[in-house]
Amino acid sequence: MLAELEQLKARAFSELDVIDNLKHLEEWRLRYLGRKGSLTLVLRGLSGLPLEERRVVGAAANEIKAALEAGLKQKQDSLKEQSLAVALQKSRIDVTLPGYPVNVGRFHPTTQTIREVCAVFASMGFQVIEGPEVEWDYYNFEALNIPRDHPARDMWATLWVEAPEGENPMLLRTHTSPMQIRLMEKTRPPVRAVIPGKTYRYEATDATHESMFYQIEGLAVDRGITMGDLKGTLFEFARRVFGEERRARFRCDYFPFVEPGVEMAIDCWVCRGKGCRLCGNTGWIEILGAGMVHPQVLRRVDYDPDVYSGFAFGVGVERIPMLRYGIEDIRLFYGNDLRFLKQF
Ligand code: FA5
């Protein structure tokens, strides 16, 4: 009986040695240690043996059982360790492989320009604010000294928004100037701000005109502000954005909310001032309207024109990159053509 047990032990261990997966290990466990396993049967058969023999064989069988269980545990651990090592090997990341290319977006040239221009004015002490694109007639015209039925309204071909009967009419702002009023209504001088944003006009488009375009409004109001401050500020802006070598021109212009009013132009980017189709043979491209804030506008927001004075300007944003890079048509900006946009 003892010899049989020794043989059983030897067989079990030699089988265990070559097992290389958990499924075969489980079969092995059932074969030897399971309820109907060889060793279990031996232990069950003990009751038929004489007492003396039962003691000896029982002790040996229990010892073998403990040895087999220890062997089983050891094998289980080593198989688990092996399978973990294999899994880790399989999912290893090769950090030396080149990565997948990532498509990186970029800012639209209009956004780039707005950020750059605002940074130039911020460095001169102007804060940057924004306002609504759907506007009341009051802010877009009335408060800017352009009463209803005044012929100056024709300067801005307007897209009207249907407003309820009896309400102040609404529109898509034709310029960023309404923000002058909104800002002054809320603050007392000194005021120094630039306001970038979309503006809309009911206009046929051509190479330099869009029906939706961007403007940046500027406003400075304080004691003792003069036309010299306006000119100095705008020439500094032109110098920083277009460079020393470009020429800027000031001429008289009319806007009902400034007095006196001016327009500023930069020498044409295509003909460099000689005259061509783009600049209507003048050699100049207008980029902004400006002037000293009209006393009537100051009174409207309760600023005393005998104490305070100020200047304002409104610059067309798209015309800045057009002038700098020689872009011949404003419609390229909003055509969603990546061949154009990727160049910036
Ligand atoms: C105005 O809109 C005034 N609000 C400017 C102003 C502000 C004057 C403060 C005085 C004081 P104007 O309509 O000229 O002015 O437009 C200003 C600039 O916007 C133009 O110089 C031009 O650069 C740009 N602009 C005007 N219309 C268009 C258009 N349809 N497409 C693209 N840019 C335009």
Coordinates of C-alpha atoms and ligand atoms in Angstrom, one line a residue:
M1 CA 0.0 0.0 0.0
L2 CA 2.8 2.4 1.0
A3 CA 4.7 1.5 -2.2
E4 CA 1.5 2.3 -4.3
L5 CA 1.2 5.6 -2.6
E6 CA 4.9 6.5 -3.4
Q7 CA 4.2 5.6 -7.0
L8 CA 1.1 7.7 -7.1
K9 CA 3.2 10.6 -5.7
A10 CA 5.9 10.2 -8.2
R11 CA 3.4 10.0 -11.1
A12 CA 1.6 13.1 -9.9
F13 CA 4.7 15.2 -9.6
S14 CA 6.1 14.1 -13.0
E15 CA 2.8 15.0 -14.6
L16 CA 2.7 18.3 -12.7
D17 CA 6.2 19.2 -13.9
V18 CA 5.2 19.3 -17.6
I19 CA 1.8 21.1 -17.2
D20 CA 2.0 24.6 -18.8
N21 CA -1.5 25.9 -18.6
L22 CA -4.3 26.4 -16.0
K23 CA -6.8 24.2 -17.8
H24 CA -4.5 21.1 -17.6
L25 CA -3.6 22.1 -14.0
E26 CA -7.3 21.9 -13.1
E27 CA -7.6 18.5 -14.8
W28 CA -4.6 17.4 -12.8
R29 CA -6.2 18.6 -9.5
L30 CA -9.4 16.7 -10.2
R31 CA -7.4 13.6 -11.1
Y32 CA -5.5 13.4 -7.8
L33 CA -7.2 15.7 -5.3
G34 CA -10.8 15.9 -6.5
R35 CA -13.7 14.1 -4.8
K36 CA -13.1 11.1 -7.1
G37 CA -9.3 11.7 -7.4
S38 CA -6.8 8.8 -6.8
L39 CA -5.5 10.1 -3.5
T40 CA -9.0 10.8 -2.1
L41 CA -10.0 7.2 -3.0
V42 CA -7.0 5.9 -1.0
L43 CA -7.9 8.0 1.9
R44 CA -11.5 6.8 1.8
G45 CA -10.3 3.1 1.6
L46 CA -8.5 3.5 4.8
S47 CA -11.5 2.4 6.9
G48 CA -11.2 -1.1 5.6
L49 CA -7.6 -1.5 6.9
P50 CA -6.5 -2.9 10.3
L51 CA -5.9 -0.2 12.8
E52 CA -2.1 -0.3 12.8
E53 CA -1.8 -0.3 9.0
R54 CA -4.5 2.4 8.8
R55 CA -2.3 4.7 11.0
V56 CA 0.8 4.3 9.0
V57 CA -0.8 4.5 5.6
G58 CA -3.1 7.4 6.7
A59 CA -0.1 9.4 7.9
A60 CA 1.7 8.8 4.6
A61 CA -1.4 9.6 2.5
N62 CA -2.0 12.8 4.4
E63 CA 1.7 13.8 3.9
I64 CA 1.4 13.1 0.2
K65 CA -1.9 15.1 0.0
A66 CA -0.1 18.1 1.7
A67 CA 2.8 17.8 -0.7
L68 CA 0.5 17.6 -3.8
E69 CA -1.5 20.6 -2.5
A70 CA 1.7 22.6 -2.1
G71 CA 2.9 21.6 -5.6
L72 CA -0.5 22.7 -7.0
K73 CA -0.3 26.1 -5.3
Q74 CA 3.3 26.6 -6.5
K75 CA 2.3 25.7 -10.1
Q76 CA -0.8 27.9 -10.0
D77 CA 1.4 30.9 -8.9
S78 CA 4.0 30.3 -11.5
L79 CA 1.4 29.9 -14.3
K80 CA -0.3 33.1 -13.3
E81 CA 3.0 35.0 -13.3
Q82 CA 3.8 33.6 -16.7
S83 CA 0.5 34.6 -18.2
L84 CA 0.8 38.1 -16.8
A85 CA 4.3 38.4 -18.3
V86 CA 2.9 37.3 -21.7
A87 CA 0.0 39.8 -21.5
L88 CA 2.4 42.6 -20.6
Q89 CA 4.6 41.7 -23.4
K90 CA 1.7 41.7 -25.9
S91 CA 0.4 45.1 -24.8
R92 CA 3.8 46.7 -24.6
I93 CA 4.0 50.2 -26.2
D94 CA 6.9 50.8 -28.4
V95 CA 7.7 54.3 -27.5
T96 CA 10.3 54.5 -30.3
L97 CA 7.6 54.4 -33.0
P98 CA 6.7 57.7 -34.6
G99 CA 3.2 59.0 -33.4
Y100 CA 0.2 59.5 -35.6
P101 CA 0.2 63.0 -37.1
V102 CA -2.3 65.3 -35.3
N103 CA -4.2 67.9 -37.3
V104 CA -3.6 71.2 -35.6
G105 CA -6.1 74.0 -36.2
R106 CA -5.2 77.6 -36.3
F107 CA -6.9 81.0 -35.9
H108 CA -8.7 82.5 -38.9
P109 CA -6.8 85.4 -40.3
T110 CA -9.5 87.8 -39.2
T111 CA -9.2 86.5 -35.6
Q112 CA -5.4 86.8 -35.7
T113 CA -5.8 90.4 -36.9
I114 CA -8.3 91.3 -34.2
R115 CA -6.0 89.9 -31.5
E116 CA -3.0 91.7 -32.9
V117 CA -4.7 95.1 -33.2
C118 CA -6.3 94.8 -29.8
A119 CA -2.9 94.0 -28.3
V120 CA -1.4 97.1 -29.9
F121 CA -4.2 99.3 -28.4
A122 CA -4.0 97.5 -25.1
S123 CA -0.3 98.4 -24.9
M124 CA -1.5 102.1 -25.2
G125 CA -3.9 101.6 -22.3
F126 CA -7.1 100.7 -24.1
Q127 CA -9.3 98.0 -22.6
V128 CA -11.0 95.4 -24.9
I129 CA -14.8 94.9 -24.7
E130 CA -17.5 93.4 -26.8
G131 CA -21.2 94.1 -27.5
P132 CA -24.4 92.8 -29.2
E133 CA -24.7 92.3 -33.0
V134 CA -28.4 92.7 -33.0
E135 CA -28.9 96.3 -31.9
W136 CA -31.6 98.9 -31.3
D137 CA -32.0 101.6 -33.8
Y138 CA -31.4 104.0 -30.8
Y139 CA -27.8 102.9 -30.3
N140 CA -26.9 102.3 -34.0
F141 CA -28.3 105.7 -35.2
E142 CA -30.4 107.9 -32.9
A143 CA -27.9 108.3 -30.0
L144 CA -25.1 108.7 -32.6
N145 CA -26.7 111.9 -33.8
I146 CA -28.5 110.3 -36.8
P147 CA -32.2 110.9 -36.2
R148 CA -34.9 109.0 -38.1
D149 CA -35.4 110.3 -41.7
H150 CA -31.9 112.0 -41.6
P151 CA -30.3 111.5 -45.0
A152 CA -27.0 110.4 -43.3
R153 CA -28.7 107.1 -42.6
D154 CA -28.1 106.3 -46.3
M155 CA -24.4 106.0 -45.5
W156 CA -25.3 102.6 -43.8
A157 CA -27.4 100.2 -45.9
T158 CA -29.2 98.5 -43.1
L159 CA -30.5 95.0 -42.5
W160 CA -33.6 95.5 -40.3
V161 CA -34.9 92.9 -37.8
E162 CA -38.6 92.6 -37.4
A163 CA -39.5 94.2 -34.1
P164 CA -42.9 94.1 -32.3
E165 CA -45.3 96.9 -33.3
G166 CA -44.6 100.1 -31.3
E167 CA -41.1 98.9 -30.2
N168 CA -37.9 100.8 -31.0
P169 CA -36.8 99.2 -34.3
M170 CA -34.1 96.6 -34.3
L171 CA -31.3 95.9 -36.8
L172 CA -28.1 94.1 -37.4
R173 CA -25.5 96.7 -36.3
T174 CA -24.0 98.4 -39.4
H175 CA -20.9 99.5 -37.4
T176 CA -19.4 99.0 -34.0
S177 CA -20.1 102.7 -33.1
P178 CA -23.2 101.9 -31.0
M179 CA -20.8 100.5 -28.4
Q180 CA -19.5 104.1 -27.9
I181 CA -22.9 104.9 -26.4
R182 CA -23.4 101.7 -24.5
L183 CA -20.0 102.1 -22.9
M184 CA -20.3 105.8 -22.0
E185 CA -23.8 105.1 -20.5
K186 CA -22.2 102.7 -18.1
T187 CA -19.0 104.5 -17.1
R188 CA -17.7 108.0 -16.3
P189 CA -14.5 109.4 -17.9
P190 CA -11.7 108.6 -18.4
V191 CA -12.8 106.1 -21.0
R192 CA -10.3 104.2 -23.2
A193 CA -11.5 101.1 -25.0
V194 CA -11.4 99.1 -28.3
I195 CA -14.4 97.0 -29.3
P196 CA -14.0 94.3 -32.0
G197 CA -17.0 92.6 -33.6
K198 CA -19.1 91.6 -36.6
T199 CA -21.0 94.3 -38.5
Y200 CA -23.6 93.9 -41.3
R201 CA -24.6 95.9 -44.3
Y202 CA -27.2 95.4 -47.0
E203 CA -24.6 95.9 -49.8
A204 CA -23.6 94.2 -53.0
T205 CA -20.2 92.6 -52.5
D206 CA -17.1 93.5 -54.4
A207 CA -13.3 93.1 -54.0
T208 CA -13.2 95.3 -50.9
H209 CA -16.8 95.1 -49.6
E210 CA -18.6 92.2 -47.8
S211 CA -22.1 92.2 -46.4
M212 CA -20.7 90.8 -43.1
F213 CA -17.3 92.1 -42.0
Y214 CA -15.5 93.0 -38.8
Q215 CA -14.7 96.4 -37.3
I216 CA -12.8 97.5 -34.3
E217 CA -14.2 100.6 -32.7
G218 CA -11.9 102.8 -30.6
L219 CA -13.0 105.4 -28.0
A220 CA -11.0 107.7 -25.7
V221 CA -12.8 110.4 -23.6
D222 CA -11.1 112.5 -20.9
R223 CA -10.3 116.1 -20.0
G224 CA -8.2 117.8 -22.7
I225 CA -8.1 115.2 -25.4
T226 CA -7.3 116.8 -28.8
M227 CA -7.1 115.9 -32.5
G228 CA -3.3 115.6 -31.9
D229 CA -4.0 112.6 -29.6
L230 CA -6.2 111.0 -32.3
K231 CA -3.6 111.5 -35.0
G232 CA -0.7 110.3 -32.7
T233 CA -2.6 107.2 -31.6
L234 CA -3.7 106.2 -35.1
F235 CA -0.3 106.8 -36.7
E236 CA 1.3 104.7 -34.0
F237 CA -1.2 102.0 -34.8
A238 CA -0.4 102.2 -38.5
R239 CA 3.3 102.1 -37.8
R240 CA 3.1 99.1 -35.5
V241 CA 0.7 97.1 -37.8
F242 CA 1.9 98.0 -41.3
G243 CA 5.5 99.0 -40.7
E244 CA 7.5 102.2 -41.0
E245 CA 7.7 102.1 -44.8
R246 CA 4.0 102.2 -45.5
R247 CA 2.3 105.6 -46.0
A248 CA -0.8 106.7 -44.1
R249 CA -3.1 109.6 -45.2
F250 CA -5.6 111.6 -43.2
R251 CA -8.4 113.4 -45.0
C252 CA -11.6 115.2 -44.0
D253 CA -14.7 113.0 -43.9
Y254 CA -18.2 113.3 -42.5
F255 CA -19.8 111.2 -39.8
P256 CA -22.7 112.7 -37.8
F257 CA -21.3 111.5 -34.5
V258 CA -17.9 113.3 -34.8
E259 CA -16.7 116.8 -35.4
P260 CA -14.4 117.2 -37.2
G261 CA -14.4 113.8 -39.0
V262 CA -11.6 112.2 -40.9
E263 CA -10.8 109.0 -42.8
M264 CA -7.4 107.3 -42.8
A265 CA -6.1 105.5 -45.8
I266 CA -2.9 103.4 -46.4
D267 CA -1.1 103.3 -49.8
C268 CA -2.6 100.6 -52.0
W269 CA -0.9 97.2 -51.7
V270 CA -1.2 96.3 -55.3
C271 CA 0.1 99.4 -57.1
R272 CA 1.9 101.0 -54.1
G273 CA 0.3 104.3 -54.6
K274 CA 0.5 104.5 -58.4
G275 CA -3.2 103.9 -59.0
C276 CA -4.9 100.7 -60.2
R277 CA -8.3 99.0 -60.5
L278 CA -8.4 97.9 -56.9
C279 CA -7.9 101.4 -55.4
G280 CA -10.1 103.0 -58.1
N281 CA -6.9 104.7 -59.5
T282 CA -6.4 106.8 -56.3
G283 CA -3.4 104.9 -54.9
W284 CA -5.0 104.7 -51.5
I285 CA -7.2 102.2 -49.6
E286 CA -9.4 103.6 -46.9
I287 CA -9.2 101.6 -43.6
L288 CA -10.9 103.6 -41.0
G289 CA -13.2 106.5 -40.2
A290 CA -12.5 108.6 -37.1
G291 CA -13.0 112.0 -35.5
M292 CA -13.5 114.0 -32.3
V293 CA -16.6 112.8 -30.5
H294 CA -19.5 115.2 -31.2
P295 CA -20.6 117.4 -28.3
Q296 CA -24.2 116.3 -28.9
V297 CA -23.2 112.7 -28.4
L298 CA -21.4 113.5 -25.1
R299 CA -24.5 115.4 -23.9
R300 CA -26.7 112.4 -24.7
V301 CA -24.7 110.2 -22.2
D302 CA -24.5 113.1 -19.6
Y303 CA -20.9 114.0 -20.2
D304 CA -20.3 117.7 -20.1
P305 CA -18.7 118.7 -23.4
D306 CA -17.2 121.8 -21.8
V307 CA -15.3 119.6 -19.5
Y308 CA -14.7 116.4 -21.5
S309 CA -13.6 115.8 -25.1
G310 CA -12.6 112.6 -26.9
F311 CA -11.9 110.8 -30.1
A312 CA -13.4 107.7 -31.8
F313 CA -12.5 105.6 -34.7
G314 CA -13.8 102.5 -36.6
V315 CA -11.4 100.4 -38.5
G316 CA -12.3 97.7 -41.1
V317 CA -10.5 94.5 -39.9
E318 CA -10.2 92.5 -43.1
R319 CA -8.6 95.4 -44.9
I320 CA -5.6 95.1 -42.6
P321 CA -4.4 91.7 -43.7
M322 CA -5.4 92.6 -47.3
L323 CA -3.0 95.6 -47.1
R324 CA -0.3 93.6 -45.4
Y325 CA -0.3 90.5 -47.6
G326 CA -1.6 91.9 -50.9
I327 CA -4.9 89.9 -50.7
E328 CA -6.9 91.1 -53.7
D329 CA -10.4 90.1 -52.7
I330 CA -12.2 90.3 -49.3
R331 CA -14.5 87.5 -50.3
L332 CA -11.7 85.0 -49.9
F333 CA -11.9 85.5 -46.1
Y334 CA -15.3 83.9 -45.8
G335 CA -15.2 81.4 -48.7
N336 CA -14.1 78.6 -46.4
D337 CA -11.4 77.6 -48.8
L338 CA -8.6 75.9 -46.9
R339 CA -6.1 76.6 -49.7
F340 CA -6.5 80.3 -48.7
L341 CA -6.9 79.9 -45.0
K342 CA -3.9 77.5 -44.5
Q343 CA -1.5 80.3 -45.6
F344 CA -2.0 82.2 -42.4
Ligands
FA5_1 C1 -18.1 103.7 -40.0 O1 -18.7 102.6 -40.0 C2 -18.0 104.5 -38.8 N1 -18.7 103.9 -37.7 C3 -16.5 104.7 -38.4 C4 -16.3 105.7 -37.4 C5 -16.2 105.3 -36.1 C6 -16.2 107.1 -37.7 C7 -16.0 106.3 -35.1 C8 -16.0 108.0 -36.8 C9 -15.8 107.7 -35.5 P1 -17.4 103.4 -42.5 O2 -18.7 103.1 -43.0 O3 -16.5 104.3 -43.3 O4 -17.5 104.2 -41.1 O5 -16.6 102.1 -42.2 C10 -15.4 102.1 -41.5 C11 -14.4 101.1 -42.1 O6 -15.0 99.8 -42.2 C12 -14.1 101.4 -43.5 O7 -13.0 102.3 -43.5 C13 -13.7 100.1 -44.1 O8 -12.3 99.7 -43.7 C14 -14.6 99.2 -43.4 N2 -15.8 98.8 -44.2 C15 -16.8 99.6 -44.4 N3 -17.7 98.9 -45.2 C16 -17.2 97.7 -45.5 C17 -17.6 96.6 -46.2 N4 -18.8 96.5 -46.8 N5 -16.8 95.5 -46.3 C18 -15.6 95.5 -45.6 N6 -15.2 96.6 -44.9 C19 -15.9 97.6 -44.8

